[in-house]
Amino acid sequence: MAYICLLLSGAALLVNGLATLGHLPRRDAAVCSLVVGGTQLALGVVHLSSGTTATAALLSAAGMFLFGLTYLYAGLDVLLGLGSRGLGWFCGMVALFGLLLAGAWSVTDPLLAVLWVGWSVLWGLLFASMALGALRLEPFTGWAVVLASPVTATLPAFLGLAGTWPRTVEAAGVAAVLLAGMFLAARALARRGHDGPRRARPAPSGAGEAVTPS
């Protein structure tokens, strides 16, 4: 279940990152977030319905619910015009809890611990942008989210589904280097682009218009 949720997160990260950069209407990303978030919450409930109380299973379920609630909240925020500040503070809370999950996984699954550190940084960027009003971070955040799609979600999900998930310290070290390179690449791409995100072109009549952040 957790690997399927991770695969879905890869799609949601890509779409939301492109929307942040202005390459997709935010309403399109909102619908994607609602579908992915709702599916992840349902998978989390199924995961817990097995009745297991093992620590690893509970930690996995916590991660599934955090991702699912984030995407669900993000979708509703755009479609209902909530203003994003509440979503930003929610992301700040999740960023802190993500670091706790990273610590919890550090011994049994170092690779997953490194990934949680990377996801916490992403949530922290969203917190700074939406809750604290640091809109100048949006180009960097957008590129970081786009690049995080394959690096932290799609490829790791494939490894898990294929039964080749590495649990060694060496794999975690490689992942840490890739994450650092990902954020450096996002910074470089943000500097090369415009000072702020572009507004996506409106969709055809009846399909919904792009919504800019508050």
mmCIF file with all atom_site columns, C-alpha atoms in Angstrom:
data_model
loop_
_atom_site.group_PDB
_atom_site.id
_atom_site.type_symbol
_atom_site.label_atom_id
_atom_site.label_alt_id
_atom_site.label_comp_id
_atom_site.label_asym_id
_atom_site.label_entity_id
_atom_site.label_seq_id
_atom_site.pdbx_PDB_ins_code
_atom_site.Cartn_x
_atom_site.Cartn_y
_atom_site.Cartn_z
_atom_site.occupancy
_atom_site.B_iso_or_equiv
_atom_site.pdbx_formal_charge
_atom_site.auth_seq_id
_atom_site.auth_comp_id
_atom_site.auth_asym_id
_atom_site.auth_atom_id
_atom_site.pdbx_PDB_model_num
ATOM 1   C CA . MET A 1 1   ? 0.000   0.000  0.000   1.00 0.00 ? 1   MET A CA 1
ATOM 2   C CA . ALA A 1 2   ? 2.741   2.454  0.945   1.00 0.00 ? 2   ALA A CA 1
ATOM 3   C CA . TYR A 1 3   ? 4.543   2.009  -2.381  1.00 0.00 ? 3   TYR A CA 1
ATOM 4   C CA . ILE A 1 4   ? 1.332   2.608  -4.321  1.00 0.00 ? 4   ILE A CA 1
ATOM 5   C CA . CYS A 1 5   ? 0.779   5.801  -2.328  1.00 0.00 ? 5   CYS A CA 1
ATOM 6   C CA . LEU A 1 6   ? 4.331   6.836  -3.141  1.00 0.00 ? 6   LEU A CA 1
ATOM 7   C CA . LEU A 1 7   ? 3.724   6.220  -6.836  1.00 0.00 ? 7   LEU A CA 1
ATOM 8   C CA . LEU A 1 8   ? 0.597   8.382  -6.717  1.00 0.00 ? 8   LEU A CA 1
ATOM 9   C CA . SER A 1 9   ? 2.550   11.090 -4.917  1.00 0.00 ? 9   SER A CA 1
ATOM 10  C CA . GLY A 1 10  ? 4.974   11.190 -7.836  1.00 0.00 ? 10  GLY A CA 1
ATOM 11  C CA . ALA A 1 11  ? 2.130   12.175 -10.152 1.00 0.00 ? 11  ALA A CA 1
ATOM 12  C CA . ALA A 1 12  ? 0.700   14.717 -7.705  1.00 0.00 ? 12  ALA A CA 1
ATOM 13  C CA . LEU A 1 13  ? 4.095   16.321 -7.084  1.00 0.00 ? 13  LEU A CA 1
ATOM 14  C CA . LEU A 1 14  ? 4.728   16.723 -10.800 1.00 0.00 ? 14  LEU A CA 1
ATOM 15  C CA . VAL A 1 15  ? 1.334   18.293 -11.518 1.00 0.00 ? 15  VAL A CA 1
ATOM 16  C CA . ASN A 1 16  ? 1.419   20.605 -8.499  1.00 0.00 ? 16  ASN A CA 1
ATOM 17  C CA . GLY A 1 17  ? 4.973   21.680 -9.223  1.00 0.00 ? 17  GLY A CA 1
ATOM 18  C CA . LEU A 1 18  ? 4.080   22.576 -12.804 1.00 0.00 ? 18  LEU A CA 1
ATOM 19  C CA . ALA A 1 19  ? 1.062   24.517 -11.530 1.00 0.00 ? 19  ALA A CA 1
ATOM 20  C CA . THR A 1 20  ? 3.248   26.440 -9.077  1.00 0.00 ? 20  THR A CA 1
ATOM 21  C CA . LEU A 1 21  ? 5.523   27.404 -11.971 1.00 0.00 ? 21  LEU A CA 1
ATOM 22  C CA . GLY A 1 22  ? 2.527   28.538 -13.983 1.00 0.00 ? 22  GLY A CA 1
ATOM 23  C CA . HIS A 1 23  ? 2.679   25.811 -16.624 1.00 0.00 ? 23  HIS A CA 1
ATOM 24  C CA . LEU A 1 24  ? -0.691  24.333 -15.634 1.00 0.00 ? 24  LEU A CA 1
ATOM 25  C CA . PRO A 1 25  ? -3.896  25.919 -14.312 1.00 0.00 ? 25  PRO A CA 1
ATOM 26  C CA . ARG A 1 26  ? -4.069  25.533 -10.556 1.00 0.00 ? 26  ARG A CA 1
ATOM 27  C CA . ARG A 1 27  ? -7.595  24.146 -10.802 1.00 0.00 ? 27  ARG A CA 1
ATOM 28  C CA . ASP A 1 28  ? -6.228  21.236 -12.847 1.00 0.00 ? 28  ASP A CA 1
ATOM 29  C CA . ALA A 1 29  ? -3.663  20.551 -10.123 1.00 0.00 ? 29  ALA A CA 1
ATOM 30  C CA . ALA A 1 30  ? -6.390  20.879 -7.492  1.00 0.00 ? 30  ALA A CA 1
ATOM 31  C CA . VAL A 1 31  ? -8.479  18.141 -9.090  1.00 0.00 ? 31  VAL A CA 1
ATOM 32  C CA . CYS A 1 32  ? -5.419  15.897 -9.322  1.00 0.00 ? 32  CYS A CA 1
ATOM 33  C CA . SER A 1 33  ? -4.658  16.568 -5.654  1.00 0.00 ? 33  SER A CA 1
ATOM 34  C CA . LEU A 1 34  ? -8.201  15.667 -4.614  1.00 0.00 ? 34  LEU A CA 1
ATOM 35  C CA . VAL A 1 35  ? -8.106  12.377 -6.521  1.00 0.00 ? 35  VAL A CA 1
ATOM 36  C CA . VAL A 1 36  ? -4.659  11.400 -5.245  1.00 0.00 ? 36  VAL A CA 1
ATOM 37  C CA . GLY A 1 37  ? -5.316  12.556 -1.690  1.00 0.00 ? 37  GLY A CA 1
ATOM 38  C CA . GLY A 1 38  ? -8.631  10.762 -1.458  1.00 0.00 ? 38  GLY A CA 1
ATOM 39  C CA . THR A 1 39  ? -7.116  7.564  -2.844  1.00 0.00 ? 39  THR A CA 1
ATOM 40  C CA . GLN A 1 40  ? -4.201  7.706  -0.410  1.00 0.00 ? 40  GLN A CA 1
ATOM 41  C CA . LEU A 1 41  ? -6.511  8.183  2.554   1.00 0.00 ? 41  LEU A CA 1
ATOM 42  C CA . ALA A 1 42  ? -8.573  5.190  1.434   1.00 0.00 ? 42  ALA A CA 1
ATOM 43  C CA . LEU A 1 43  ? -5.416  3.082  1.063   1.00 0.00 ? 43  LEU A CA 1
ATOM 44  C CA . GLY A 1 44  ? -4.314  4.194  4.513   1.00 0.00 ? 44  GLY A CA 1
ATOM 45  C CA . VAL A 1 45  ? -7.590  2.994  6.006   1.00 0.00 ? 45  VAL A CA 1
ATOM 46  C CA . VAL A 1 46  ? -7.236  -0.355 4.218   1.00 0.00 ? 46  VAL A CA 1
ATOM 47  C CA . HIS A 1 47  ? -3.651  -0.587 5.481   1.00 0.00 ? 47  HIS A CA 1
ATOM 48  C CA . LEU A 1 48  ? -4.784  -0.102 9.072   1.00 0.00 ? 48  LEU A CA 1
ATOM 49  C CA . SER A 1 49  ? -7.765  -2.448 8.686   1.00 0.00 ? 49  SER A CA 1
ATOM 50  C CA . SER A 1 50  ? -5.403  -5.420 8.795   1.00 0.00 ? 50  SER A CA 1
ATOM 51  C CA . GLY A 1 51  ? -5.349  -4.918 12.547  1.00 0.00 ? 51  GLY A CA 1
ATOM 52  C CA . THR A 1 52  ? -1.567  -4.893 12.858  1.00 0.00 ? 52  THR A CA 1
ATOM 53  C CA . THR A 1 53  ? -0.075  -2.789 15.626  1.00 0.00 ? 53  THR A CA 1
ATOM 54  C CA . ALA A 1 54  ? 3.557   -3.169 14.582  1.00 0.00 ? 54  ALA A CA 1
ATOM 55  C CA . THR A 1 55  ? 5.524   0.053  14.803  1.00 0.00 ? 55  THR A CA 1
ATOM 56  C CA . ALA A 1 56  ? 6.595   -0.069 11.152  1.00 0.00 ? 56  ALA A CA 1
ATOM 57  C CA . ALA A 1 57  ? 3.011   -0.509 9.972   1.00 0.00 ? 57  ALA A CA 1
ATOM 58  C CA . LEU A 1 58  ? 1.789   2.403  12.088  1.00 0.00 ? 58  LEU A CA 1
ATOM 59  C CA . LEU A 1 59  ? 4.612   4.664  10.871  1.00 0.00 ? 59  LEU A CA 1
ATOM 60  C CA . SER A 1 60  ? 3.803   3.745  7.269   1.00 0.00 ? 60  SER A CA 1
ATOM 61  C CA . ALA A 1 61  ? 0.139   4.537  7.831   1.00 0.00 ? 61  ALA A CA 1
ATOM 62  C CA . ALA A 1 62  ? 1.055   7.890  9.382   1.00 0.00 ? 62  ALA A CA 1
ATOM 63  C CA . GLY A 1 63  ? 3.020   8.797  6.262   1.00 0.00 ? 63  GLY A CA 1
ATOM 64  C CA . MET A 1 64  ? 0.171   7.773  3.983   1.00 0.00 ? 64  MET A CA 1
ATOM 65  C CA . PHE A 1 65  ? -2.303  9.912  5.924   1.00 0.00 ? 65  PHE A CA 1
ATOM 66  C CA . LEU A 1 66  ? 0.030   12.931 5.992   1.00 0.00 ? 66  LEU A CA 1
ATOM 67  C CA . PHE A 1 67  ? 0.468   12.844 2.226   1.00 0.00 ? 67  PHE A CA 1
ATOM 68  C CA . GLY A 1 68  ? -3.215  12.172 1.616   1.00 0.00 ? 68  GLY A CA 1
ATOM 69  C CA . LEU A 1 69  ? -4.405  14.989 3.866   1.00 0.00 ? 69  LEU A CA 1
ATOM 70  C CA . THR A 1 70  ? -1.904  17.414 2.340   1.00 0.00 ? 70  THR A CA 1
ATOM 71  C CA . TYR A 1 71  ? -3.101  16.741 -1.212  1.00 0.00 ? 71  TYR A CA 1
ATOM 72  C CA . LEU A 1 72  ? -6.757  16.797 -0.169  1.00 0.00 ? 72  LEU A CA 1
ATOM 73  C CA . TYR A 1 73  ? -6.304  20.099 1.673   1.00 0.00 ? 73  TYR A CA 1
ATOM 74  C CA . ALA A 1 74  ? -4.346  21.576 -1.259  1.00 0.00 ? 74  ALA A CA 1
ATOM 75  C CA . GLY A 1 75  ? -7.093  20.673 -3.704  1.00 0.00 ? 75  GLY A CA 1
ATOM 76  C CA . LEU A 1 76  ? -9.856  22.106 -1.534  1.00 0.00 ? 76  LEU A CA 1
ATOM 77  C CA . ASP A 1 77  ? -7.796  25.226 -0.861  1.00 0.00 ? 77  ASP A CA 1
ATOM 78  C CA . VAL A 1 78  ? -7.734  26.120 -4.551  1.00 0.00 ? 78  VAL A CA 1
ATOM 79  C CA . LEU A 1 79  ? -11.257 25.051 -5.463  1.00 0.00 ? 79  LEU A CA 1
ATOM 80  C CA . LEU A 1 80  ? -12.837 26.781 -2.457  1.00 0.00 ? 80  LEU A CA 1
ATOM 81  C CA . GLY A 1 81  ? -10.538 29.811 -2.531  1.00 0.00 ? 81  GLY A CA 1
ATOM 82  C CA . LEU A 1 82  ? -9.480  29.411 1.106   1.00 0.00 ? 82  LEU A CA 1
ATOM 83  C CA . GLY A 1 83  ? -6.439  31.654 0.776   1.00 0.00 ? 83  GLY A CA 1
ATOM 84  C CA . SER A 1 84  ? -3.651  29.111 1.450   1.00 0.00 ? 84  SER A CA 1
ATOM 85  C CA . ARG A 1 85  ? -2.573  30.477 4.852   1.00 0.00 ? 85  ARG A CA 1
ATOM 86  C CA . GLY A 1 86  ? -4.178  27.623 6.778   1.00 0.00 ? 86  GLY A CA 1
ATOM 87  C CA . LEU A 1 87  ? -2.693  25.133 4.328   1.00 0.00 ? 87  LEU A CA 1
ATOM 88  C CA . GLY A 1 88  ? 0.696   26.745 4.894   1.00 0.00 ? 88  GLY A CA 1
ATOM 89  C CA . TRP A 1 89  ? 0.527   26.259 8.646   1.00 0.00 ? 89  TRP A CA 1
ATOM 90  C CA . PHE A 1 90  ? -0.625  22.684 8.127   1.00 0.00 ? 90  PHE A CA 1
ATOM 91  C CA . CYS A 1 91  ? 2.441   22.113 5.920   1.00 0.00 ? 91  CYS A CA 1
ATOM 92  C CA . GLY A 1 92  ? 4.628   23.555 8.674   1.00 0.00 ? 92  GLY A CA 1
ATOM 93  C CA . MET A 1 93  ? 3.245   21.034 11.152  1.00 0.00 ? 93  MET A CA 1
ATOM 94  C CA . VAL A 1 94  ? 3.761   18.190 8.692   1.00 0.00 ? 94  VAL A CA 1
ATOM 95  C CA . ALA A 1 95  ? 7.335   19.342 8.026   1.00 0.00 ? 95  ALA A CA 1
ATOM 96  C CA . LEU A 1 96  ? 8.146   19.023 11.722  1.00 0.00 ? 96  LEU A CA 1
ATOM 97  C CA . PHE A 1 97  ? 6.416   15.658 12.042  1.00 0.00 ? 97  PHE A CA 1
ATOM 98  C CA . GLY A 1 98  ? 8.251   14.486 8.923   1.00 0.00 ? 98  GLY A CA 1
ATOM 99  C CA . LEU A 1 99  ? 11.550  15.056 10.707  1.00 0.00 ? 99  LEU A CA 1
ATOM 100 C CA . LEU A 1 100 ? 10.273  12.928 13.592  1.00 0.00 ? 100 LEU A CA 1
ATOM 101 C CA . LEU A 1 101 ? 9.395   10.174 11.115  1.00 0.00 ? 101 LEU A CA 1
ATOM 102 C CA . ALA A 1 102 ? 12.866  10.473 9.610   1.00 0.00 ? 102 ALA A CA 1
ATOM 103 C CA . GLY A 1 103 ? 14.345  9.864  13.038  1.00 0.00 ? 103 GLY A CA 1
ATOM 104 C CA . ALA A 1 104 ? 12.017  6.929  13.654  1.00 0.00 ? 104 ALA A CA 1
ATOM 105 C CA . TRP A 1 105 ? 13.067  5.258  10.373  1.00 0.00 ? 105 TRP A CA 1
ATOM 106 C CA . SER A 1 106 ? 16.780  6.068  10.650  1.00 0.00 ? 106 SER A CA 1
ATOM 107 C CA . VAL A 1 107 ? 17.768  2.694  12.123  1.00 0.00 ? 107 VAL A CA 1
ATOM 108 C CA . THR A 1 108 ? 15.496  0.233  10.329  1.00 0.00 ? 108 THR A CA 1
ATOM 109 C CA . ASP A 1 109 ? 15.212  2.000  6.942   1.00 0.00 ? 109 ASP A CA 1
ATOM 110 C CA . PRO A 1 110 ? 17.905  4.681  6.392   1.00 0.00 ? 110 PRO A CA 1
ATOM 111 C CA . LEU A 1 111 ? 16.804  5.342  2.800   1.00 0.00 ? 111 LEU A CA 1
ATOM 112 C CA . LEU A 1 112 ? 13.244  6.141  3.875   1.00 0.00 ? 112 LEU A CA 1
ATOM 113 C CA . ALA A 1 113 ? 14.645  8.360  6.631   1.00 0.00 ? 113 ALA A CA 1
ATOM 114 C CA . VAL A 1 114 ? 16.568  10.401 4.047   1.00 0.00 ? 114 VAL A CA 1
ATOM 115 C CA . LEU A 1 115 ? 13.474  10.681 1.869   1.00 0.00 ? 115 LEU A CA 1
ATOM 116 C CA . TRP A 1 116 ? 11.469  11.980 4.824   1.00 0.00 ? 116 TRP A CA 1
ATOM 117 C CA . VAL A 1 117 ? 14.087  14.672 5.387   1.00 0.00 ? 117 VAL A CA 1
ATOM 118 C CA . GLY A 1 118 ? 13.694  15.717 1.744   1.00 0.00 ? 118 GLY A CA 1
ATOM 119 C CA . TRP A 1 119 ? 9.891   15.760 1.969   1.00 0.00 ? 119 TRP A CA 1
ATOM 120 C CA . SER A 1 120 ? 10.105  17.789 5.182   1.00 0.00 ? 120 SER A CA 1
ATOM 121 C CA . VAL A 1 121 ? 12.158  20.405 3.347   1.00 0.00 ? 121 VAL A CA 1
ATOM 122 C CA . LEU A 1 122 ? 9.473   20.575 0.645   1.00 0.00 ? 122 LEU A CA 1
ATOM 123 C CA . TRP A 1 123 ? 6.732   21.000 3.251   1.00 0.00 ? 123 TRP A CA 1
ATOM 124 C CA . GLY A 1 124 ? 8.886   23.642 4.931   1.00 0.00 ? 124 GLY A CA 1
ATOM 125 C CA . LEU A 1 125 ? 9.149   25.588 1.677   1.00 0.00 ? 125 LEU A CA 1
ATOM 126 C CA . LEU A 1 126 ? 5.371   25.473 1.305   1.00 0.00 ? 126 LEU A CA 1
ATOM 127 C CA . PHE A 1 127 ? 5.021   26.716 4.877   1.00 0.00 ? 127 PHE A CA 1
ATOM 128 C CA . ALA A 1 128 ? 7.350   29.644 4.223   1.00 0.00 ? 128 ALA A CA 1
ATOM 129 C CA . SER A 1 129 ? 5.609   30.521 0.972   1.00 0.00 ? 129 SER A CA 1
ATOM 130 C CA . MET A 1 130 ? 1.975   30.238 2.051   1.00 0.00 ? 130 MET A CA 1
ATOM 131 C CA . ALA A 1 131 ? 1.958   30.868 5.804   1.00 0.00 ? 131 ALA A CA 1
ATOM 132 C CA . LEU A 1 132 ? 4.773   33.411 6.012   1.00 0.00 ? 132 LEU A CA 1
ATOM 133 C CA . GLY A 1 133 ? 4.148   35.057 2.652   1.00 0.00 ? 133 GLY A CA 1
ATOM 134 C CA . ALA A 1 134 ? 7.611   34.392 1.197   1.00 0.00 ? 134 ALA A CA 1
ATOM 135 C CA . LEU A 1 135 ? 6.308   34.377 -2.392  1.00 0.00 ? 135 LEU A CA 1
ATOM 136 C CA . ARG A 1 136 ? 9.831   34.883 -3.754  1.00 0.00 ? 136 ARG A CA 1
ATOM 137 C CA . LEU A 1 137 ? 10.421  31.220 -2.912  1.00 0.00 ? 137 LEU A CA 1
ATOM 138 C CA . GLU A 1 138 ? 7.702   30.008 -5.295  1.00 0.00 ? 138 GLU A CA 1
ATOM 139 C CA . PRO A 1 139 ? 9.949   29.500 -8.374  1.00 0.00 ? 139 PRO A CA 1
ATOM 140 C CA . PHE A 1 140 ? 12.441  27.525 -6.271  1.00 0.00 ? 140 PHE A CA 1
ATOM 141 C CA . THR A 1 141 ? 9.629   25.604 -4.581  1.00 0.00 ? 141 THR A CA 1
ATOM 142 C CA . GLY A 1 142 ? 7.974   24.814 -7.900  1.00 0.00 ? 142 GLY A CA 1
ATOM 143 C CA . TRP A 1 143 ? 11.147  23.396 -9.414  1.00 0.00 ? 143 TRP A CA 1
ATOM 144 C CA . ALA A 1 144 ? 11.969  21.500 -6.214  1.00 0.00 ? 144 ALA A CA 1
ATOM 145 C CA . VAL A 1 145 ? 8.531   19.858 -6.248  1.00 0.00 ? 145 VAL A CA 1
ATOM 146 C CA . VAL A 1 146 ? 8.829   18.983 -9.952  1.00 0.00 ? 146 VAL A CA 1
ATOM 147 C CA . LEU A 1 147 ? 12.261  17.404 -9.485  1.00 0.00 ? 147 LEU A CA 1
ATOM 148 C CA . ALA A 1 148 ? 11.155  15.656 -6.300  1.00 0.00 ? 148 ALA A CA 1
ATOM 149 C CA . SER A 1 149 ? 8.548   13.743 -8.296  1.00 0.00 ? 149 SER A CA 1
ATOM 150 C CA . PRO A 1 150 ? 10.976  11.256 -9.890  1.00 0.00 ? 150 PRO A CA 1
ATOM 151 C CA . VAL A 1 151 ? 13.770  11.490 -7.294  1.00 0.00 ? 151 VAL A CA 1
ATOM 152 C CA . THR A 1 152 ? 11.777  11.016 -4.081  1.00 0.00 ? 152 THR A CA 1
ATOM 153 C CA . ALA A 1 153 ? 8.585   9.307  -5.252  1.00 0.00 ? 153 ALA A CA 1
ATOM 154 C CA . THR A 1 154 ? 8.376   7.625  -8.666  1.00 0.00 ? 154 THR A CA 1
ATOM 155 C CA . LEU A 1 155 ? 11.761  5.871  -8.664  1.00 0.00 ? 155 LEU A CA 1
ATOM 156 C CA . PRO A 1 156 ? 11.612  4.805  -4.993  1.00 0.00 ? 156 PRO A CA 1
ATOM 157 C CA . ALA A 1 157 ? 8.049   3.536  -5.542  1.00 0.00 ? 157 ALA A CA 1
ATOM 158 C CA . PHE A 1 158 ? 9.242   1.411  -8.459  1.00 0.00 ? 158 PHE A CA 1
ATOM 159 C CA . LEU A 1 159 ? 12.037  -0.050 -6.319  1.00 0.00 ? 159 LEU A CA 1
ATOM 160 C CA . GLY A 1 160 ? 9.532   -0.943 -3.622  1.00 0.00 ? 160 GLY A CA 1
ATOM 161 C CA . LEU A 1 161 ? 6.974   -2.450 -5.987  1.00 0.00 ? 161 LEU A CA 1
ATOM 162 C CA . ALA A 1 162 ? 9.718   -4.480 -7.670  1.00 0.00 ? 162 ALA A CA 1
ATOM 163 C CA . GLY A 1 163 ? 10.856  -5.840 -4.310  1.00 0.00 ? 163 GLY A CA 1
ATOM 164 C CA . THR A 1 164 ? 14.296  -4.221 -4.553  1.00 0.00 ? 164 THR A CA 1
ATOM 165 C CA . TRP A 1 165 ? 13.974  -1.512 -1.898  1.00 0.00 ? 165 TRP A CA 1
ATOM 166 C CA . PRO A 1 166 ? 17.505  -1.044 -0.451  1.00 0.00 ? 166 PRO A CA 1
ATOM 167 C CA . ARG A 1 167 ? 17.844  -0.733 3.314   1.00 0.00 ? 167 ARG A CA 1
ATOM 168 C CA . THR A 1 168 ? 21.575  -0.099 3.516   1.00 0.00 ? 168 THR A CA 1
ATOM 169 C CA . VAL A 1 169 ? 23.395  2.962  4.790   1.00 0.00 ? 169 VAL A CA 1
ATOM 170 C CA . GLU A 1 170 ? 25.173  3.197  1.425   1.00 0.00 ? 170 GLU A CA 1
ATOM 171 C CA . ALA A 1 171 ? 21.847  3.538  -0.396  1.00 0.00 ? 171 ALA A CA 1
ATOM 172 C CA . ALA A 1 172 ? 20.807  6.253  2.038   1.00 0.00 ? 172 ALA A CA 1
ATOM 173 C CA . GLY A 1 173 ? 24.071  8.073  1.348   1.00 0.00 ? 173 GLY A CA 1
ATOM 174 C CA . VAL A 1 174 ? 23.457  7.989  -2.396  1.00 0.00 ? 174 VAL A CA 1
ATOM 175 C CA . ALA A 1 175 ? 19.928  9.261  -1.845  1.00 0.00 ? 175 ALA A CA 1
ATOM 176 C CA . ALA A 1 176 ? 21.218  12.129 0.309   1.00 0.00 ? 176 ALA A CA 1
ATOM 177 C CA . VAL A 1 177 ? 23.618  13.173 -2.455  1.00 0.00 ? 177 VAL A CA 1
ATOM 178 C CA . LEU A 1 178 ? 20.827  13.001 -5.043  1.00 0.00 ? 178 LEU A CA 1
ATOM 179 C CA . LEU A 1 179 ? 18.546  15.093 -2.821  1.00 0.00 ? 179 LEU A CA 1
ATOM 180 C CA . ALA A 1 180 ? 21.222  17.743 -2.357  1.00 0.00 ? 180 ALA A CA 1
ATOM 181 C CA . GLY A 1 181 ? 21.776  17.817 -6.116  1.00 0.00 ? 181 GLY A CA 1
ATOM 182 C CA . MET A 1 182 ? 18.018  18.063 -6.666  1.00 0.00 ? 182 MET A CA 1
ATOM 183 C CA . PHE A 1 183 ? 17.700  21.171 -4.500  1.00 0.00 ? 183 PHE A CA 1
ATOM 184 C CA . LEU A 1 184 ? 20.769  22.759 -6.089  1.00 0.00 ? 184 LEU A CA 1
ATOM 185 C CA . ALA A 1 185 ? 19.315  22.100 -9.552  1.00 0.00 ? 185 ALA A CA 1
ATOM 186 C CA . ALA A 1 186 ? 15.991  23.599 -8.472  1.00 0.00 ? 186 ALA A CA 1
ATOM 187 C CA . ARG A 1 187 ? 17.786  26.727 -7.271  1.00 0.00 ? 187 ARG A CA 1
ATOM 188 C CA . ALA A 1 188 ? 19.658  27.048 -10.553 1.00 0.00 ? 188 ALA A CA 1
ATOM 189 C CA . LEU A 1 189 ? 16.490  26.585 -12.615 1.00 0.00 ? 189 LEU A CA 1
ATOM 190 C CA . ALA A 1 190 ? 14.621  29.130 -10.495 1.00 0.00 ? 190 ALA A CA 1
ATOM 191 C CA . ARG A 1 191 ? 17.376  31.691 -11.009 1.00 0.00 ? 191 ARG A CA 1
ATOM 192 C CA . ARG A 1 192 ? 17.342  31.137 -14.747 1.00 0.00 ? 192 ARG A CA 1
ATOM 193 C CA . GLY A 1 193 ? 13.602  31.666 -14.963 1.00 0.00 ? 193 GLY A CA 1
ATOM 194 C CA . HIS A 1 194 ? 11.408  34.647 -14.211 1.00 0.00 ? 194 HIS A CA 1
ATOM 195 C CA . ASP A 1 195 ? 11.356  36.403 -10.850 1.00 0.00 ? 195 ASP A CA 1
ATOM 196 C CA . GLY A 1 196 ? 7.978   34.841 -10.103 1.00 0.00 ? 196 GLY A CA 1
ATOM 197 C CA . PRO A 1 197 ? 5.674   32.111 -11.373 1.00 0.00 ? 197 PRO A CA 1
ATOM 198 C CA . ARG A 1 198 ? 3.845   32.752 -14.625 1.00 0.00 ? 198 ARG A CA 1
ATOM 199 C CA . ARG A 1 199 ? 0.093   32.649 -14.890 1.00 0.00 ? 199 ARG A CA 1
ATOM 200 C CA . ALA A 1 200 ? -0.985  29.655 -16.912 1.00 0.00 ? 200 ALA A CA 1
ATOM 201 C CA . ARG A 1 201 ? -3.098  30.388 -19.947 1.00 0.00 ? 201 ARG A CA 1
ATOM 202 C CA . PRO A 1 202 ? -6.815  30.090 -19.210 1.00 0.00 ? 202 PRO A CA 1
ATOM 203 C CA . ALA A 1 203 ? -8.373  26.789 -20.150 1.00 0.00 ? 203 ALA A CA 1
ATOM 204 C CA . PRO A 1 204 ? -11.046 26.703 -22.856 1.00 0.00 ? 204 PRO A CA 1
ATOM 205 C CA . SER A 1 205 ? -14.446 28.048 -21.865 1.00 0.00 ? 205 SER A CA 1
ATOM 206 C CA . GLY A 1 206 ? -16.182 25.747 -19.402 1.00 0.00 ? 206 GLY A CA 1
ATOM 207 C CA . ALA A 1 207 ? -12.986 23.972 -18.377 1.00 0.00 ? 207 ALA A CA 1
ATOM 208 C CA . GLY A 1 208 ? -12.060 26.325 -15.510 1.00 0.00 ? 208 GLY A CA 1
ATOM 209 C CA . GLU A 1 209 ? -9.558  29.170 -15.243 1.00 0.00 ? 209 GLU A CA 1
ATOM 210 C CA . ALA A 1 210 ? -6.164  29.349 -13.588 1.00 0.00 ? 210 ALA A CA 1
ATOM 211 C CA . VAL A 1 211 ? -6.169  30.567 -10.026 1.00 0.00 ? 211 VAL A CA 1
ATOM 212 C CA . THR A 1 212 ? -3.243  32.597 -8.741  1.00 0.00 ? 212 THR A CA 1
ATOM 213 C CA . PRO A 1 213 ? -2.044  32.248 -5.138  1.00 0.00 ? 213 PRO A CA 1
ATOM 214 C CA . SER A 1 214 ? -3.348  34.658 -2.524  1.00 0.00 ? 214 SER A CA 1
#
